[in-house]
Short mmCIF file of C-alpha atoms in Angstrom, two decimals:
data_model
loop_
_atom_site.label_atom_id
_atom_site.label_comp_id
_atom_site.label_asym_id
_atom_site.label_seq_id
_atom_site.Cartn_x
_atom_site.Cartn_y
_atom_site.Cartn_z
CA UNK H 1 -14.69 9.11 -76.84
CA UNK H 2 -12.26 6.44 -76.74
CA UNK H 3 -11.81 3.56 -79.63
CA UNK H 4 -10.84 0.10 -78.60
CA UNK H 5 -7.77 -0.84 -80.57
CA UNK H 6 -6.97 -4.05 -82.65
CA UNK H 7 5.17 -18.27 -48.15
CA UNK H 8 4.44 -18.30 -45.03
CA UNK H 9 6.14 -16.16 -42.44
CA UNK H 10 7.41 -13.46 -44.04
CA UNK H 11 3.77 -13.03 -45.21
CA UNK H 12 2.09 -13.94 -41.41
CA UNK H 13 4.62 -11.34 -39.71
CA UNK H 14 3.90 -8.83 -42.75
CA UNK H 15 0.22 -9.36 -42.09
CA UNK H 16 0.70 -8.81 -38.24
CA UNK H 17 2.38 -6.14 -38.60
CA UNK H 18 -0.23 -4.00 -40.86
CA UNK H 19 -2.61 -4.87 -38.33
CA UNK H 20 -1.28 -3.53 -35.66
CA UNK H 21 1.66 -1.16 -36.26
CA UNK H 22 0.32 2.75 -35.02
CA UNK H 23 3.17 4.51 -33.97
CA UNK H 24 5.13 6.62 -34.76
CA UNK H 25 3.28 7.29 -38.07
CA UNK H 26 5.57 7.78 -41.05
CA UNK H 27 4.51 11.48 -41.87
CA UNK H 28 7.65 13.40 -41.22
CA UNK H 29 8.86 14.86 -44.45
CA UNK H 30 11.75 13.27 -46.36
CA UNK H 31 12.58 16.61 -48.43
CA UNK H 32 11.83 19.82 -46.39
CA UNK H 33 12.19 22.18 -49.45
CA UNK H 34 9.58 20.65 -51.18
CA UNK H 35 5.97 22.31 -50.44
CA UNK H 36 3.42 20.64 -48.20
CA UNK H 37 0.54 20.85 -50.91
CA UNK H 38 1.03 20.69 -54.74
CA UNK H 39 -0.68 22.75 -56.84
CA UNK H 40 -2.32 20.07 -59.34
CA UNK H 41 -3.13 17.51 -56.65
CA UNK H 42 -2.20 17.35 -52.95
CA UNK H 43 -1.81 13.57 -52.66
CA UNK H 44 -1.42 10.67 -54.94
CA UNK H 45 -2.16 6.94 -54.29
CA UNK H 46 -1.10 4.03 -56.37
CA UNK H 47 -3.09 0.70 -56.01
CA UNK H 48 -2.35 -2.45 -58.48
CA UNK H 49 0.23 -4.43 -59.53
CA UNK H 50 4.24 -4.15 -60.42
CA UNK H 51 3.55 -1.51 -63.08
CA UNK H 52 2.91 0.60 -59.80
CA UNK H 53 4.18 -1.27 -57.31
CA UNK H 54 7.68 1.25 -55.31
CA UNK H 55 8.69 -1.18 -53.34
CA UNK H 56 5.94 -2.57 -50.88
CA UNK H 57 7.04 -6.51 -52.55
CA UNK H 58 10.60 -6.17 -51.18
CA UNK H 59 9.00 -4.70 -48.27
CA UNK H 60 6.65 -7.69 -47.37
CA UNK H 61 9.35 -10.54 -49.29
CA UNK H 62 12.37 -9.13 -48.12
CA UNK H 63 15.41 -11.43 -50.24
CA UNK H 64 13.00 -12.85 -52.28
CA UNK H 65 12.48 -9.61 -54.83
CA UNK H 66 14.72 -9.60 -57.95
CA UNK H 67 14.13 -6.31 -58.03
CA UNK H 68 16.13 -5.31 -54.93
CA UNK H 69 19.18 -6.46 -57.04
CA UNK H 70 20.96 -5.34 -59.98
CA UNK H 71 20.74 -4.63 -63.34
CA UNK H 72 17.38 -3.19 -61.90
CA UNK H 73 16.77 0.72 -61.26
CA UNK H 74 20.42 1.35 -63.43
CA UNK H 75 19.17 4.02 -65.61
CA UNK H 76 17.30 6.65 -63.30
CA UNK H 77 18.40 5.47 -59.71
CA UNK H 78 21.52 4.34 -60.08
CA UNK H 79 21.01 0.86 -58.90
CA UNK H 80 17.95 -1.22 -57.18
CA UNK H 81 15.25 1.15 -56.70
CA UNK H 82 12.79 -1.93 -55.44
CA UNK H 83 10.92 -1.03 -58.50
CA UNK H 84 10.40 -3.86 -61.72
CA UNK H 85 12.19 -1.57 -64.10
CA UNK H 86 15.38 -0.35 -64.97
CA UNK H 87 14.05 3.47 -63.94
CA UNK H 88 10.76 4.96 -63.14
CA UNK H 89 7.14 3.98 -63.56
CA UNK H 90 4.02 5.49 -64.80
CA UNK H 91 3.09 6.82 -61.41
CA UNK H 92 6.74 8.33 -60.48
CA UNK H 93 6.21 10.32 -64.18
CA UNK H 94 2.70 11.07 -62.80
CA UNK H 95 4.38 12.40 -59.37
CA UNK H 96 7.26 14.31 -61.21
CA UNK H 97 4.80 16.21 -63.24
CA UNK H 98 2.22 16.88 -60.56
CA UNK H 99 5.15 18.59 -58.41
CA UNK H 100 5.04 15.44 -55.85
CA UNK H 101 8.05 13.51 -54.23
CA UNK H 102 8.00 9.62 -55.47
CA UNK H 103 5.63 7.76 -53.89
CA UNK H 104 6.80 5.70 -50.61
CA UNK H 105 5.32 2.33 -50.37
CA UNK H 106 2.81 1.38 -47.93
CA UNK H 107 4.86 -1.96 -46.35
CA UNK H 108 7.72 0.31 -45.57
CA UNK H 109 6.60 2.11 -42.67
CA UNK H 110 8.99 3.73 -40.68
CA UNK H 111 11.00 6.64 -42.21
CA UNK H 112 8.71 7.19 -44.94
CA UNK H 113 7.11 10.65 -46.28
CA UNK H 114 3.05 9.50 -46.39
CA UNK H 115 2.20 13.47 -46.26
CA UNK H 116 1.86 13.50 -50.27
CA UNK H 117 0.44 10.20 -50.57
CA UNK H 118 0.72 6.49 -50.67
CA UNK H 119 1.59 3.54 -52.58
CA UNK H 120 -0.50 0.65 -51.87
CA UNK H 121 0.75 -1.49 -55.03
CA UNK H 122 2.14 -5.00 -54.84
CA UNK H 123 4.01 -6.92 -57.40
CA UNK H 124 2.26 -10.00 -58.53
CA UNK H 125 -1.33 -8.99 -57.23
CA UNK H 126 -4.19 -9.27 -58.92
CA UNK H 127 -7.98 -8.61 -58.25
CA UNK H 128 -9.30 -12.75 -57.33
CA UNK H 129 -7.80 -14.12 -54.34
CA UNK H 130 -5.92 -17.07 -54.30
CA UNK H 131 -5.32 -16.47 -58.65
CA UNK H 132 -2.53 -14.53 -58.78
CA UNK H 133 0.72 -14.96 -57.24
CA UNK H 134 0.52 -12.43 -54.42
CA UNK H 135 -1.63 -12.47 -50.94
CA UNK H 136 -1.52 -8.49 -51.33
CA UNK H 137 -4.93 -8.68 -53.58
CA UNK H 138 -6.73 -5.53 -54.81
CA UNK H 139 -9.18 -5.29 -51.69
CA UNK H 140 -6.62 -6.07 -49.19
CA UNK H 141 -4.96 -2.97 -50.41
CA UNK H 142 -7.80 -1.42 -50.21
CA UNK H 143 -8.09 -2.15 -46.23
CA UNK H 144 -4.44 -1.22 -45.89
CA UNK H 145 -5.96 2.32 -47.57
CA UNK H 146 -8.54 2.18 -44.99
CA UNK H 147 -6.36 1.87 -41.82
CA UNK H 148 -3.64 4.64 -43.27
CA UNK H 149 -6.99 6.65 -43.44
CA UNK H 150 -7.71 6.46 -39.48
CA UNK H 151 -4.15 6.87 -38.48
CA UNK H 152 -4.16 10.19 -40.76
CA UNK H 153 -7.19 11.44 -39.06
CA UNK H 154 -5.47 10.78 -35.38
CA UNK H 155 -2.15 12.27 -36.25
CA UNK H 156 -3.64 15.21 -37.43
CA UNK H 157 -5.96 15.95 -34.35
CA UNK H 158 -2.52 16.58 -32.46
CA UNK H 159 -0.54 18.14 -35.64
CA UNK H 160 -2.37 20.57 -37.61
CA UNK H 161 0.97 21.15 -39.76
CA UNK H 162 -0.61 18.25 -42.35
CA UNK H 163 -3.13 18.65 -44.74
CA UNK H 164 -6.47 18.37 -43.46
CA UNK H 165 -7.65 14.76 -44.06
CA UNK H 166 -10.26 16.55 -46.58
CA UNK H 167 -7.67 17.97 -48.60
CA UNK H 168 -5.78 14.71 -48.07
CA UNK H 169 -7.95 12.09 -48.95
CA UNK H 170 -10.82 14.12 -51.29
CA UNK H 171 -8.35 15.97 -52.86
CA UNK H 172 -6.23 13.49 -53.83
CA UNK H 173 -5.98 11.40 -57.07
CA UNK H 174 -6.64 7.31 -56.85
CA UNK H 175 -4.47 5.14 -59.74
CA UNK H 176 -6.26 1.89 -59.91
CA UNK H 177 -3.72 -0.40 -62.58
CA UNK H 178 -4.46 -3.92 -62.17
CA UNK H 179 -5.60 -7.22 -63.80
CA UNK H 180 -2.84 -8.48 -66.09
CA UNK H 181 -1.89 -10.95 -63.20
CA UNK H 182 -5.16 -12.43 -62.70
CA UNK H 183 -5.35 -13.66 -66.34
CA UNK H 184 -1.75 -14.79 -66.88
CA UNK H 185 -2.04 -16.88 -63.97
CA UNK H 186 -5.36 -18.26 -65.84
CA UNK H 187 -3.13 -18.88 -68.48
CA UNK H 188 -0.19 -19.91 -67.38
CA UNK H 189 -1.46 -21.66 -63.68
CA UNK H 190 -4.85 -22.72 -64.39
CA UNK H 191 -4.63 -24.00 -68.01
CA UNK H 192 -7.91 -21.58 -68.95
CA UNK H 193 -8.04 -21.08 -72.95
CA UNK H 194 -8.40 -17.63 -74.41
CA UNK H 195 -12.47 -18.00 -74.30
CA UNK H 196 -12.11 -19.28 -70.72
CA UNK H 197 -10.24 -16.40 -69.41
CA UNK H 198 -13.15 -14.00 -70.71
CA UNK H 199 -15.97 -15.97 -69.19
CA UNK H 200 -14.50 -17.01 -65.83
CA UNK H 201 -12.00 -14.19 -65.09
CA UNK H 202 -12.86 -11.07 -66.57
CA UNK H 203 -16.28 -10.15 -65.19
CA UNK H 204 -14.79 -11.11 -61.52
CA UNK H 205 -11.89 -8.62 -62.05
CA UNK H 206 -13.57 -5.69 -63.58
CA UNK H 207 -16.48 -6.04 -60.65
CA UNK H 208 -13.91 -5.94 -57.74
CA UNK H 209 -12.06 -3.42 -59.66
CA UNK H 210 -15.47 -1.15 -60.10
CA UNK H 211 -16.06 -2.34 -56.01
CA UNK H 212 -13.10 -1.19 -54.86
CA UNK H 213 -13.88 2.45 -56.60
CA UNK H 214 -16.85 2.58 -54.61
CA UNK H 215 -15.42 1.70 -51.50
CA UNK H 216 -12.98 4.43 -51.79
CA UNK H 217 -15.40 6.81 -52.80
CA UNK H 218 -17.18 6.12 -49.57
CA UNK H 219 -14.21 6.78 -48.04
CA UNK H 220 -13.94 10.32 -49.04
CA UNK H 221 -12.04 9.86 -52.64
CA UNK H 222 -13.04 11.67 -55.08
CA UNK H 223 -10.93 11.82 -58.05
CA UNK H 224 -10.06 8.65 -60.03
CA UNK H 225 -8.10 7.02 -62.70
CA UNK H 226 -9.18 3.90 -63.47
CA UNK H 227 -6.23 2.32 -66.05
CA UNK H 228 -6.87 -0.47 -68.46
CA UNK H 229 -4.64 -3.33 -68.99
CA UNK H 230 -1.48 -3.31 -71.84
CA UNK H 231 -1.02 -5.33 -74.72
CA UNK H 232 -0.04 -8.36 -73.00
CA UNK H 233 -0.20 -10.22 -75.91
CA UNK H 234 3.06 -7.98 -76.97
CA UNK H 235 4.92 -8.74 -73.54
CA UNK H 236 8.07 -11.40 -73.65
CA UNK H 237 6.97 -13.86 -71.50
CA UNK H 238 3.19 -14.43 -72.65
CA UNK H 239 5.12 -14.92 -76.47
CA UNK H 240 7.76 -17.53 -75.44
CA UNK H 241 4.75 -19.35 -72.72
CA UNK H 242 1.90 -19.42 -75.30
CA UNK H 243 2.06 -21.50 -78.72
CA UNK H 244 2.16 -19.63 -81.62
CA UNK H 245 2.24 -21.98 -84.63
CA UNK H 246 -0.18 -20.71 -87.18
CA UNK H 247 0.16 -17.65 -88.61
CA UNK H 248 -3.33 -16.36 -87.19
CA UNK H 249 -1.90 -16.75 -83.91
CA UNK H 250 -0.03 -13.39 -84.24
CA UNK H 251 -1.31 -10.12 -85.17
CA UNK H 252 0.37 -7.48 -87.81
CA UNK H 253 2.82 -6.59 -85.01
CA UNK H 254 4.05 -9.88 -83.94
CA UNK H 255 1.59 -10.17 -80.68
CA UNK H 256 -0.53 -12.72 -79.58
CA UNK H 257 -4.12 -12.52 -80.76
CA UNK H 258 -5.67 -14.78 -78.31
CA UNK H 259 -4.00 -12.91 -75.38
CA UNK H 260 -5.29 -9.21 -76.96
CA UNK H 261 -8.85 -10.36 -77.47
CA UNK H 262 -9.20 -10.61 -73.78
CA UNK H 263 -7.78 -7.79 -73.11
CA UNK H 264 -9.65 -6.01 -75.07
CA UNK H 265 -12.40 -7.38 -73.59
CA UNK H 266 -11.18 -6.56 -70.27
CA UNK H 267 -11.14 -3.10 -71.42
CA UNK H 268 -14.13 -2.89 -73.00
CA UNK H 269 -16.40 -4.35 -69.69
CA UNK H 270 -13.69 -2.09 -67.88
CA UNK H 271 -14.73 1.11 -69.72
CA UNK H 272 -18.59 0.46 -69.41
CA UNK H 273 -17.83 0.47 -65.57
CA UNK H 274 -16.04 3.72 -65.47
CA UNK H 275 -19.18 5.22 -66.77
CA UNK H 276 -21.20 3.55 -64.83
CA UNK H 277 -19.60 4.67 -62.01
CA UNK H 278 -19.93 8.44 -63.39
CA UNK H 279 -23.50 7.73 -63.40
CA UNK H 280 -23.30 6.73 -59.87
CA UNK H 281 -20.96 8.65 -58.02
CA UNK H 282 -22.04 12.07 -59.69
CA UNK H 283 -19.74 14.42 -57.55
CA UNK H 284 -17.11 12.16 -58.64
CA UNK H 285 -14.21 12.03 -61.15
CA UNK H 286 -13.68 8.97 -62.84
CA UNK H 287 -10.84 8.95 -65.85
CA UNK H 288 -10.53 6.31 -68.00
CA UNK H 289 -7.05 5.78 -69.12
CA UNK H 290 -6.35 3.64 -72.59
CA UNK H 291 -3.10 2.06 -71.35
CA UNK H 292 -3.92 -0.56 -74.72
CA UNK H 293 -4.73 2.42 -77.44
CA UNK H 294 -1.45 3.86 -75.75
CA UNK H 295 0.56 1.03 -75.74
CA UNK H 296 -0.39 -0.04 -79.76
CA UNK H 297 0.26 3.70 -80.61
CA UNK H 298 4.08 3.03 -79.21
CA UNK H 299 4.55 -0.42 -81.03
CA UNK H 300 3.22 1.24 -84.08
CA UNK H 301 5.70 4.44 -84.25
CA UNK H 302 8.61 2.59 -81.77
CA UNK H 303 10.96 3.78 -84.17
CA UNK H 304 9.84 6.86 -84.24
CA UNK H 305 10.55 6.75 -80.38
CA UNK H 306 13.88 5.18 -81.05
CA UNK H 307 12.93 1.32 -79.82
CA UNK H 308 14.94 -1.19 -82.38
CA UNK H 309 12.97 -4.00 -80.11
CA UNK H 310 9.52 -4.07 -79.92
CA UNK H 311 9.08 -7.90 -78.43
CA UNK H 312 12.44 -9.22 -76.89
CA UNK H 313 13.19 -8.43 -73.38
CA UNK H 314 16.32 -6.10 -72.70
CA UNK H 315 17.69 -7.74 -69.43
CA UNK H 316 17.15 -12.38 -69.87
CA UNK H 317 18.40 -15.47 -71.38
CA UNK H 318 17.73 -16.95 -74.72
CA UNK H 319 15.33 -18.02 -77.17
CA UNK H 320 13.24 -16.22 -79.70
CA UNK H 321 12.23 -13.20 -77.20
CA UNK H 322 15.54 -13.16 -74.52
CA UNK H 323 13.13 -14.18 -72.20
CA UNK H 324 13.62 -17.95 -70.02
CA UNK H 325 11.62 -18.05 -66.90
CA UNK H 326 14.31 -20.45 -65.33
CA UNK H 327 16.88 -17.92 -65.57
CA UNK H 328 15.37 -14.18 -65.29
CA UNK H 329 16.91 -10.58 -65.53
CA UNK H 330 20.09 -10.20 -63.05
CA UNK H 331 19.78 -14.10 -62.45
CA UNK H 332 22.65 -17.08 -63.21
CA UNK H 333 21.70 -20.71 -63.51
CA UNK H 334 21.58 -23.69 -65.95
CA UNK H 335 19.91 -23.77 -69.31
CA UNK H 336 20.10 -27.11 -71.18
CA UNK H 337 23.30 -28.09 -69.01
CA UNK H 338 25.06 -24.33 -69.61
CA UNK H 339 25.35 -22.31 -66.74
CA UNK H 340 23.87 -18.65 -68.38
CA UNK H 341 23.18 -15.53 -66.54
CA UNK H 342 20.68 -12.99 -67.84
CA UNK H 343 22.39 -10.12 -67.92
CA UNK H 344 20.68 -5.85 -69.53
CA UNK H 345 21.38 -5.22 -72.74
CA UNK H 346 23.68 -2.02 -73.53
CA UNK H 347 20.82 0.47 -73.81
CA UNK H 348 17.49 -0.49 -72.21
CA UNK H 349 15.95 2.77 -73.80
CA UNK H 350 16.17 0.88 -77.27
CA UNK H 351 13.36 -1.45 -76.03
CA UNK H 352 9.97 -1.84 -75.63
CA UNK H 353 10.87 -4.90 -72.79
CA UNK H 354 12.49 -4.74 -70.03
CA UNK H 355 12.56 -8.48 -68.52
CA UNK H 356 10.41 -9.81 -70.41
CA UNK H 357 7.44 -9.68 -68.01
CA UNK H 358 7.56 -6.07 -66.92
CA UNK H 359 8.37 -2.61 -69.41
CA UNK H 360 11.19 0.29 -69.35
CA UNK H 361 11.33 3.16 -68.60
CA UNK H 362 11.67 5.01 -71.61
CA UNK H 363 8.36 3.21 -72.62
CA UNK H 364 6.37 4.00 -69.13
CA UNK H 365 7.54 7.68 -69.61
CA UNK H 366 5.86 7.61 -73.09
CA UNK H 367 2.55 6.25 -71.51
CA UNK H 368 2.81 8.60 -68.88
CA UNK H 369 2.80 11.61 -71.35
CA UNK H 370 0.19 10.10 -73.14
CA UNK H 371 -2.16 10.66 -70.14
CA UNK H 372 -0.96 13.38 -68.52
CA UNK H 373 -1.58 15.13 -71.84
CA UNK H 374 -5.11 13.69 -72.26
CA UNK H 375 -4.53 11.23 -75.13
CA UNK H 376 -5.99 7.84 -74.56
CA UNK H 377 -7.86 9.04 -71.77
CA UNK H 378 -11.18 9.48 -71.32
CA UNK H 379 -12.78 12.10 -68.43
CA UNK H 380 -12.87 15.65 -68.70
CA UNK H 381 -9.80 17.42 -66.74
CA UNK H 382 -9.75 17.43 -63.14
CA UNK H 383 -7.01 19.60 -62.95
CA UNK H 384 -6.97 22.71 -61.01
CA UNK H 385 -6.62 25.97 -63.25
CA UNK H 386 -3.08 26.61 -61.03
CA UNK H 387 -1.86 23.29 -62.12
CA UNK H 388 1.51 23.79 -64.29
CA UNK H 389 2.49 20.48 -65.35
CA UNK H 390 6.81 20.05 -64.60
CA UNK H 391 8.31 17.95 -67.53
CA UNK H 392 11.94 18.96 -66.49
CA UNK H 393 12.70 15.29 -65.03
CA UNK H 394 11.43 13.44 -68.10
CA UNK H 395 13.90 12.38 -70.63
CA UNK H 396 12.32 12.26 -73.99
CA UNK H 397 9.65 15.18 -73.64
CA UNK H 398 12.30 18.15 -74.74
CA UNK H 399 13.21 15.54 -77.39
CA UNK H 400 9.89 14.76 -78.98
CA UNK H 401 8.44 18.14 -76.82
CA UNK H 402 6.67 18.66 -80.61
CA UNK H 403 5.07 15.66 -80.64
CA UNK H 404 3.11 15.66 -77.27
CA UNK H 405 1.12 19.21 -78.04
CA UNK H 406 0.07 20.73 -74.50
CA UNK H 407 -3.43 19.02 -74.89
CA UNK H 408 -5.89 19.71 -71.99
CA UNK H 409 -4.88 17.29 -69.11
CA UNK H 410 -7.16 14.74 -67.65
#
């Protein structure tokens, strides 16, 4: 059992185009050697926001995305990987382990591998339309899901070299990681208080987010992991936005209690859904995962992980927490007549932040051994018995390969 711990054209012709794009369907393989069906799941889908979002923002915003510039994607890629990071994200550690290729995004289309899976993720989406910043809302990925669906089933009545749209869609496992945006934008946009954002906005977001579960099960999906929000109260950005004056305002590691209560909240409402849903949708698998418990068990041993910052963002510009949302990471303008540019820190591993609104990698990878060894998660494993989990991409599991046990998998 867990324990809760204390616009405009690019976006018409985007839209357009989803509608009514068939063919040719992006299912030819981008890697021959690897193997048409994995042996732990044989297809992955990402919905949510920028913690799982590979690329479908640059794909719909094309020159608008700072992350299609550097410092972003330096320390696993090489450069701009279209990702909010400076490496991989939960879901590509999810992929790695589960023997998949990264996931392609959605918006790309043409060229990409779909035959393991999709990523359906947007930057800056949320769950309430017309909240957060991004048109690409929780059930309009869902649709997208819907239409990749029928133009599975057609491709494979002439190519019977795919996985059968059984295998494909029931077999596959659903991330759902969303929410954060919706409440920051309450925040930060609408001017909600603390109390505000738990009455208004949290009972919308965890019912669409329980909704859209549904929907998909109806769909044929029948494995889940349903991911609760961070400790946004910890994150760069909601420090140097919020006031902080008293000392009640920040918890016993430097976060923002207001920001954490909801959360928490979130988490809580989110959790009683998940088993709900169990209760509902009994042929189902629905995992919680404990991305808070996770995320507090980091800040509490970071430097037993090696993070010397917990709070300030790696890659920014000033103040208490490097973070200035005039001038963000990779960015140059003028701060109080200087002209600055936010430039990565020497070692982004060292850190907790990244730009001060999304994570590293070194932290993500941490997270994603959390659940992919069944800590902070909640469901019993849904893992085949011929599932080997691969850890040979991951960077600090033959360091701290002691410390994360071989636990039974979700």
């Amino acid at each position: 059992m867990l324990h809760f711990i204390s616009v405009s054209f690019f976006v018409a012709l985007s839209l357009s185009l989803l509608c009514c794009a068939r063919d040719p369907f992006p299912f030819s393989p981008s890697s021959p050697s690897l193997p048409i069906s994995g042996k732990c799941f044989p297809s992955l889908f990402g919905f949510g926001d920028s913690k799982t979002d590979t690329g479908n923002r640059q794909a719909f915003f094309p020159f608008e995305s700072r992350s299609e510039g550097p410092p972003y994607g330096r320390t696993f890629f090489g450069g701009p990987s279209d990702r909010f990071c400076n490496g991989r994200l939960v879901i590509d550690f999810q992929a790695q382990a589960y023997g998949l290729p990264l996931l392609s995004p959605y918006a790309r289309g043409l060229g990409s591998d779909f035959r393991h899976g999709v990523n359906f993720a947007v930057s800056g989406s949320g769950c309430i339309p017309n909240v957060a910043d991004s048109v690409f809302y929780l059930t309009r990925q869902l649709n997208q899901f819907k239409k990749l669906k029928a133009l599975y089933i057609d491709n494979y009545a002439t190519d019977k070299s795919y996985l059968s749209p059984s295998e494909y869609i029931g077999g596959g496992l659903y991330v759902i990681s969303t929410g954060e945006n919706d409440y920051r934008a309450g925040i930060n946009s609408m001017g909600l208080s603390s109390e505000e954002v738990k009455e208004q906005l949290v009972p919308k977001v965890v019912e669409i987010t329980y909704s859209t579960v549904k929907e998909l099960y109806k769909e044929g999906a029948r494995k889940f992991q349903v991911v609760g929000i961070a400790a946004d109260g910890c994150i760069s950005m909601m420090l140097t936005r919020v006031p902080h004056e008293e000392p009640k305002d920040l918890d016993a590691l430097g976060c923002l209690t207001s920001v954490n209560d909801y959360v928490q909240y979130h988490n809580e409402l989110l959790f009683a859904a998940v088993k709900s849903l169990r209760a509902e949708l009994p042929d189902a698998h629905v995992a919680y995962g404990d991305y808070f418990g996770s995320n507090v068990g980091i800040l509490v041993n970071a430097s037993n992980y090696g993070f010397e910052e917990t709070r300030k963002a790696c890659c920014g510009v000033g103040g208490n927490y490097n973070y200035n949302p005039v001038v963000q990471c990779g960015q140059t303008g003028e701060v109080e007549g200087n002209n600055v540019t936010a430039y990565s820190c020497e070692d982004p591993s060292k850190y907790i932040n990244w730009d001060g609104i999304h994570l590293t990698e070194h932290f993500y990878e941490l997270i994603a051994l959390d659940f992919l060894h069944g800590r902070f998660v909640d469901q019993p494993s849904m893992l085949p018995s011929s599932c080997v989990l691969n850890f040979s991409s991951f960077n600090t599991y033959p360091k701290f390969g002691k410390s994360f046990p071989a636990l039974k998998p979700f």
